[in-house]
Tab-separated table of C-alpha atoms in Angstrom:
chain	number	residue	atom	x	y	z
A	1	MET	CA	229.039	116.495	102.891
A	2	SER	CA	228.374	117.497	99.305
A	3	ALA	CA	228.691	114.969	96.488
A	4	SER	CA	231.320	117.219	94.785
A	5	ALA	CA	233.384	117.416	97.995
A	6	MET	CA	233.314	113.572	98.101
A	7	TYR	CA	234.329	113.227	94.517
A	8	LEU	CA	237.262	115.661	94.940
A	9	SER	CA	238.302	113.801	98.041
A	10	GLU	CA	238.401	110.587	96.224
A	11	PHE	CA	240.374	112.137	93.198
A	12	LEU	CA	242.940	113.704	95.498
A	13	GLY	CA	243.375	110.665	97.658
A	14	THR	CA	243.695	108.205	94.741
A	15	ALA	CA	246.234	110.672	93.060
A	16	LEU	CA	248.326	110.710	96.365
A	17	LEU	CA	248.063	106.802	96.590
A	18	LEU	CA	249.458	106.304	93.164
A	19	LEU	CA	252.102	109.025	93.313
A	20	LEU	CA	253.400	107.369	96.336
A	21	GLY	CA	252.778	103.692	95.237
A	22	ASN	CA	254.105	104.004	91.624
A	23	GLY	CA	257.019	106.129	93.214
A	24	ILE	CA	257.759	103.137	95.302
A	25	ASN	CA	257.852	100.961	92.497
A	26	MET	CA	260.218	103.250	90.651
A	27	THR	CA	262.465	103.535	93.545
A	28	LEU	CA	262.813	99.687	93.956
A	29	SER	CA	262.909	98.825	90.243
A	30	LEU	CA	264.623	101.454	88.144
A	31	LYS	CA	268.336	100.510	87.506
A	32	ARG	CA	269.740	103.968	88.416
A	33	SER	CA	267.617	104.305	91.561
A	34	PHE	CA	269.374	104.489	94.917
A	35	GLY	CA	266.573	102.071	96.197
A	36	LYS	CA	266.880	99.473	93.455
A	37	GLY	CA	266.731	95.907	94.862
A	38	GLY	CA	264.965	96.954	98.101
A	39	GLY	CA	262.778	93.863	97.698
A	40	TRP	CA	259.280	92.633	98.222
A	41	ILE	CA	258.975	93.420	101.820
A	42	ALA	CA	259.705	97.069	101.044
A	43	THR	CA	257.145	97.101	98.301
A	44	CYS	CA	254.465	95.778	100.605
A	45	PHE	CA	255.118	97.951	103.482
A	46	GLY	CA	255.502	100.943	101.250
A	47	TRP	CA	252.080	100.415	99.550
A	48	GLY	CA	250.600	99.810	102.970
A	49	LEU	CA	251.864	103.143	104.196
A	50	ALA	CA	250.767	104.833	100.951
A	51	VAL	CA	247.259	103.608	101.545
A	52	THR	CA	247.420	104.820	105.144
A	53	ILE	CA	248.502	108.462	104.526
A	54	SER	CA	246.017	108.637	101.630
A	55	ALA	CA	243.175	107.514	103.691
A	56	TYR	CA	244.059	109.751	106.628
A	57	LEU	CA	243.867	112.737	103.968
A	58	THR	CA	240.320	111.770	102.696
A	59	GLY	CA	238.595	109.385	105.138
A	60	TRP	CA	236.777	112.308	106.944
A	61	VAL	CA	235.348	113.550	103.738
A	62	SER	CA	234.597	110.567	101.426
A	63	GLY	CA	235.337	107.475	103.433
A	64	ALA	CA	238.728	106.990	101.691
A	65	HIS	CA	237.564	104.249	99.266
A	66	LEU	CA	240.414	105.009	96.778
A	67	ASN	CA	239.272	101.819	94.901
A	68	PRO	CA	236.206	101.106	92.664
A	69	ALA	CA	236.042	97.559	94.303
A	70	VAL	CA	235.538	99.140	97.594
A	71	THR	CA	232.980	101.655	96.372
A	72	ILE	CA	230.939	98.854	94.677
A	73	ALA	CA	231.073	96.715	97.748
A	74	MET	CA	229.992	99.715	99.985
A	75	ALA	CA	226.942	100.236	97.837
A	76	PHE	CA	226.210	96.619	97.537
A	77	LYS	CA	226.370	96.505	101.308
A	78	GLY	CA	223.955	99.426	101.675
A	79	ASP	CA	226.554	101.786	103.342
A	80	MET	CA	226.412	104.315	100.427
A	81	SER	CA	223.964	105.306	97.665
A	82	TRP	CA	224.386	103.767	94.301
A	83	ALA	CA	223.928	107.190	92.858
A	84	LEU	CA	227.306	108.196	94.111
A	85	VAL	CA	229.102	105.205	92.583
A	86	PRO	CA	229.757	106.535	89.062
A	87	GLY	CA	231.194	109.852	90.436
A	88	TYR	CA	233.390	107.949	92.996
A	89	ILE	CA	234.731	105.678	90.283
A	90	ILE	CA	235.468	108.419	87.784
A	91	ALA	CA	237.359	110.440	90.493
A	92	GLN	CA	239.317	107.421	91.388
A	93	MET	CA	240.315	106.641	87.858
A	94	LEU	CA	241.242	110.408	87.142
A	95	GLY	CA	243.159	110.515	90.423
A	96	ALA	CA	245.063	107.369	89.680
A	97	MET	CA	246.063	108.687	86.211
A	98	LEU	CA	247.254	111.960	87.672
A	99	GLY	CA	249.187	110.104	90.479
A	100	ALA	CA	250.925	107.823	88.086
A	101	THR	CA	251.856	110.755	85.865
A	102	LEU	CA	253.320	112.665	88.822
A	103	ALA	CA	255.402	109.534	89.728
A	104	TYR	CA	256.711	109.488	86.264
A	105	LEU	CA	257.580	113.143	86.275
A	106	THR	CA	259.538	112.625	89.629
A	107	TYR	CA	261.513	109.762	87.973
A	108	LYS	CA	261.691	111.002	84.449
A	109	ASP	CA	265.514	110.828	84.029
A	110	LEU	CA	265.729	107.477	85.456
A	111	MET	CA	262.856	106.268	83.310
A	112	ASP	CA	264.580	107.570	80.269
A	113	LEU	CA	267.775	105.557	81.284
A	114	GLU	CA	265.941	102.388	82.034
A	115	GLU	CA	266.391	99.899	79.123
A	116	ASP	CA	263.958	97.207	79.950
A	117	ALA	CA	260.448	97.854	78.537
A	118	GLY	CA	258.923	95.373	81.081
A	119	THR	CA	260.358	97.356	83.954
A	120	LYS	CA	258.943	100.508	82.677
A	121	LEU	CA	255.421	99.009	82.504
A	122	GLY	CA	255.812	97.164	85.802
A	123	VAL	CA	256.414	100.319	87.772
A	124	PHE	CA	252.986	101.605	86.502
A	125	ALA	CA	250.681	98.578	86.362
A	126	THR	CA	250.623	94.915	87.695
A	127	GLY	CA	251.362	91.785	85.842
A	128	PRO	CA	251.466	87.959	86.587
A	129	ALA	CA	254.410	85.951	87.769
A	130	VAL	CA	252.911	83.183	85.598
A	131	ASP	CA	250.599	84.265	82.897
A	132	ASN	CA	247.482	82.225	83.386
A	133	LYS	CA	244.617	84.786	83.250
A	134	PRO	CA	241.853	82.663	84.888
A	135	TRP	CA	243.953	81.803	87.983
A	136	ASN	CA	245.433	85.292	87.929
A	137	MET	CA	241.861	86.623	88.396
A	138	VAL	CA	241.349	84.017	91.151
A	139	THR	CA	244.432	85.539	92.960
A	140	GLU	CA	243.039	89.005	92.615
A	141	LEU	CA	239.682	87.918	93.647
A	142	ILE	CA	241.060	86.305	96.898
A	143	GLY	CA	243.207	89.346	97.747
A	144	THR	CA	240.216	91.774	97.280
A	145	PHE	CA	237.964	89.434	99.362
A	146	ILE	CA	240.433	89.500	102.274
A	147	LEU	CA	240.740	93.284	101.816
A	148	LEU	CA	237.043	93.880	102.124
A	149	LEU	CA	236.486	91.428	105.051
A	150	GLY	CA	239.303	93.272	106.845
A	151	ILE	CA	237.760	96.632	106.255
A	152	PHE	CA	234.450	95.452	107.447
A	153	ALA	CA	236.086	93.949	110.606
A	154	ILE	CA	238.099	97.143	111.360
A	155	ASN	CA	234.843	99.248	110.818
A	156	GLN	CA	232.802	97.198	113.304
A	157	THR	CA	231.962	99.387	116.308
A	158	GLU	CA	232.202	96.264	118.512
A	159	ASN	CA	235.971	96.012	117.905
A	160	GLY	CA	236.402	99.308	119.597
A	161	VAL	CA	238.804	100.637	116.936
A	162	GLY	CA	239.085	104.286	117.105
A	163	SER	CA	238.639	106.406	113.941
A	164	GLY	CA	242.206	107.552	114.219
A	165	MET	CA	243.441	103.881	113.999
A	166	GLY	CA	241.247	102.787	111.043
A	167	PRO	CA	243.609	103.967	108.259
A	168	TYR	CA	246.698	102.622	109.947
A	169	LEU	CA	245.104	99.250	110.271
A	170	VAL	CA	243.869	99.258	106.680
A	171	GLY	CA	247.381	100.076	105.646
A	172	MET	CA	248.712	97.102	107.493
A	173	LEU	CA	246.051	95.013	105.995
A	174	ILE	CA	247.344	95.946	102.598
A	175	CYS	CA	250.685	95.131	103.655
A	176	VAL	CA	249.941	91.628	104.731
A	177	ILE	CA	247.757	90.919	101.627
A	178	GLY	CA	250.777	91.838	99.706
A	179	LEU	CA	253.056	89.555	101.730
A	180	SER	CA	250.535	86.687	101.529
A	181	THR	CA	249.073	86.867	97.939
A	182	GLY	CA	251.014	89.531	96.080
A	183	GLY	CA	253.731	87.449	94.752
A	184	ALA	CA	251.535	85.874	92.132
A	185	THR	CA	250.054	88.969	90.464
A	186	GLY	CA	251.421	92.081	92.279
A	187	PHE	CA	248.292	92.532	94.457
A	188	ALA	CA	246.467	95.242	92.375
A	189	ILE	CA	243.280	94.509	94.383
A	190	ASN	CA	242.001	97.835	93.033
A	191	PRO	CA	240.930	98.428	89.457
A	192	ALA	CA	241.959	102.185	89.588
A	193	ARG	CA	245.371	101.287	90.928
A	194	ASP	CA	246.047	99.167	87.819
A	195	LEU	CA	243.895	100.649	85.104
A	196	GLY	CA	244.729	104.305	85.759
A	197	PRO	CA	248.535	103.956	85.686
A	198	ARG	CA	248.121	101.532	82.704
A	199	ILE	CA	246.374	104.306	80.758
A	200	ALA	CA	249.028	106.854	81.862
A	201	HIS	CA	251.764	104.437	80.557
A	202	ALA	CA	249.955	104.236	77.362
A	203	ILE	CA	249.504	107.992	76.764
A	204	LEU	CA	252.814	109.355	78.281
A	205	PRO	CA	255.740	109.953	75.944
A	206	ILE	CA	257.936	107.388	77.810
A	207	LYS	CA	261.199	106.539	76.097
A	208	GLY	CA	261.394	102.947	74.780
A	209	LYS	CA	258.181	101.883	76.822
A	210	GLY	CA	256.821	99.120	74.599
A	211	GLY	CA	253.330	98.004	75.012
A	212	SER	CA	250.870	98.445	77.847
A	213	ASN	CA	249.732	94.675	77.948
A	214	TRP	CA	246.109	95.365	77.443
A	215	GLY	CA	245.438	91.722	77.237
A	216	TYR	CA	245.904	91.425	80.933
A	217	ALA	CA	244.235	94.584	81.922
A	218	TRP	CA	240.776	92.933	82.522
A	219	VAL	CA	242.144	90.727	85.330
A	220	PRO	CA	242.761	93.401	87.899
A	221	ILE	CA	239.349	94.894	87.128
A	222	VAL	CA	237.106	91.812	87.156
A	223	GLY	CA	238.921	89.845	89.930
A	224	PRO	CA	238.768	92.688	92.555
A	225	ILE	CA	235.161	93.571	91.779
A	226	VAL	CA	233.988	89.966	92.070
A	227	GLY	CA	236.059	89.475	95.310
A	228	ALA	CA	234.674	92.594	96.885
A	229	VAL	CA	230.962	91.645	96.191
A	230	LEU	CA	231.619	88.060	97.499
A	231	ALA	CA	233.094	89.606	100.656
A	232	VAL	CA	229.853	91.476	101.229
A	233	VAL	CA	227.816	88.282	100.796
A	234	VAL	CA	229.966	86.350	103.305
A	235	TYR	CA	230.124	89.193	105.784
A	236	ASN	CA	226.405	89.626	105.680
A	237	PHE	CA	225.804	85.871	106.236
A	238	PHE	CA	228.209	85.689	109.022
A	239	ARG	CA	226.665	88.713	110.837
A	240	GLY	CA	223.175	87.359	110.199
A	241	PHE	CA	224.162	84.044	111.522
A	242	ILE	CA	225.693	85.053	114.809
A	243	GLN	CA	222.951	87.601	115.512
């Protein structure tokens, strides 16, 4: 598979992920939405299914990383070339911005009628329940650590997981991470998932949107990357120990 095809795959897959994911947030949060008040369980299952369908679309081309932390972890683990990493991340970021923009266009009338600026940001990007950035970073680190260990486990040939089941299981993994760790920071666990929509929020002509909380933006970038790399270290140690 050519590098350009893989980059296009990551762009389209991440765009679909954020169209669905930010759309879920808008459905459950905007005051005029039929789905308002659907709750955290709906959020977690919705994002899990968004990851699943996006991974089915792109997994056969690029491996369906859809997440710079996953891409960096795969390169660090030796499963892909570092030369591909910049292109993957650029494609993921641009795709995330496009997906968030499409979600906004889908809900523009409801976004215009929403009065709370915090809600308008929250349907795009994540934020903490308690603003304590060092601990917020730890939360994102732990969630992404679980994500990568889970992906490695699902991909182990010894587990006998067929390729058709992989994206579904990763989606359910996302769901359980959201249910278990997401209440503290909104479980970004993906730098593109947060930064791409945050940039879209900043540049789109959203009525009464307020600021984009750039002071928090580093948390869902640094935490997931560190958590992903630590997952590789722990996984390699575990595999080496038992072998």
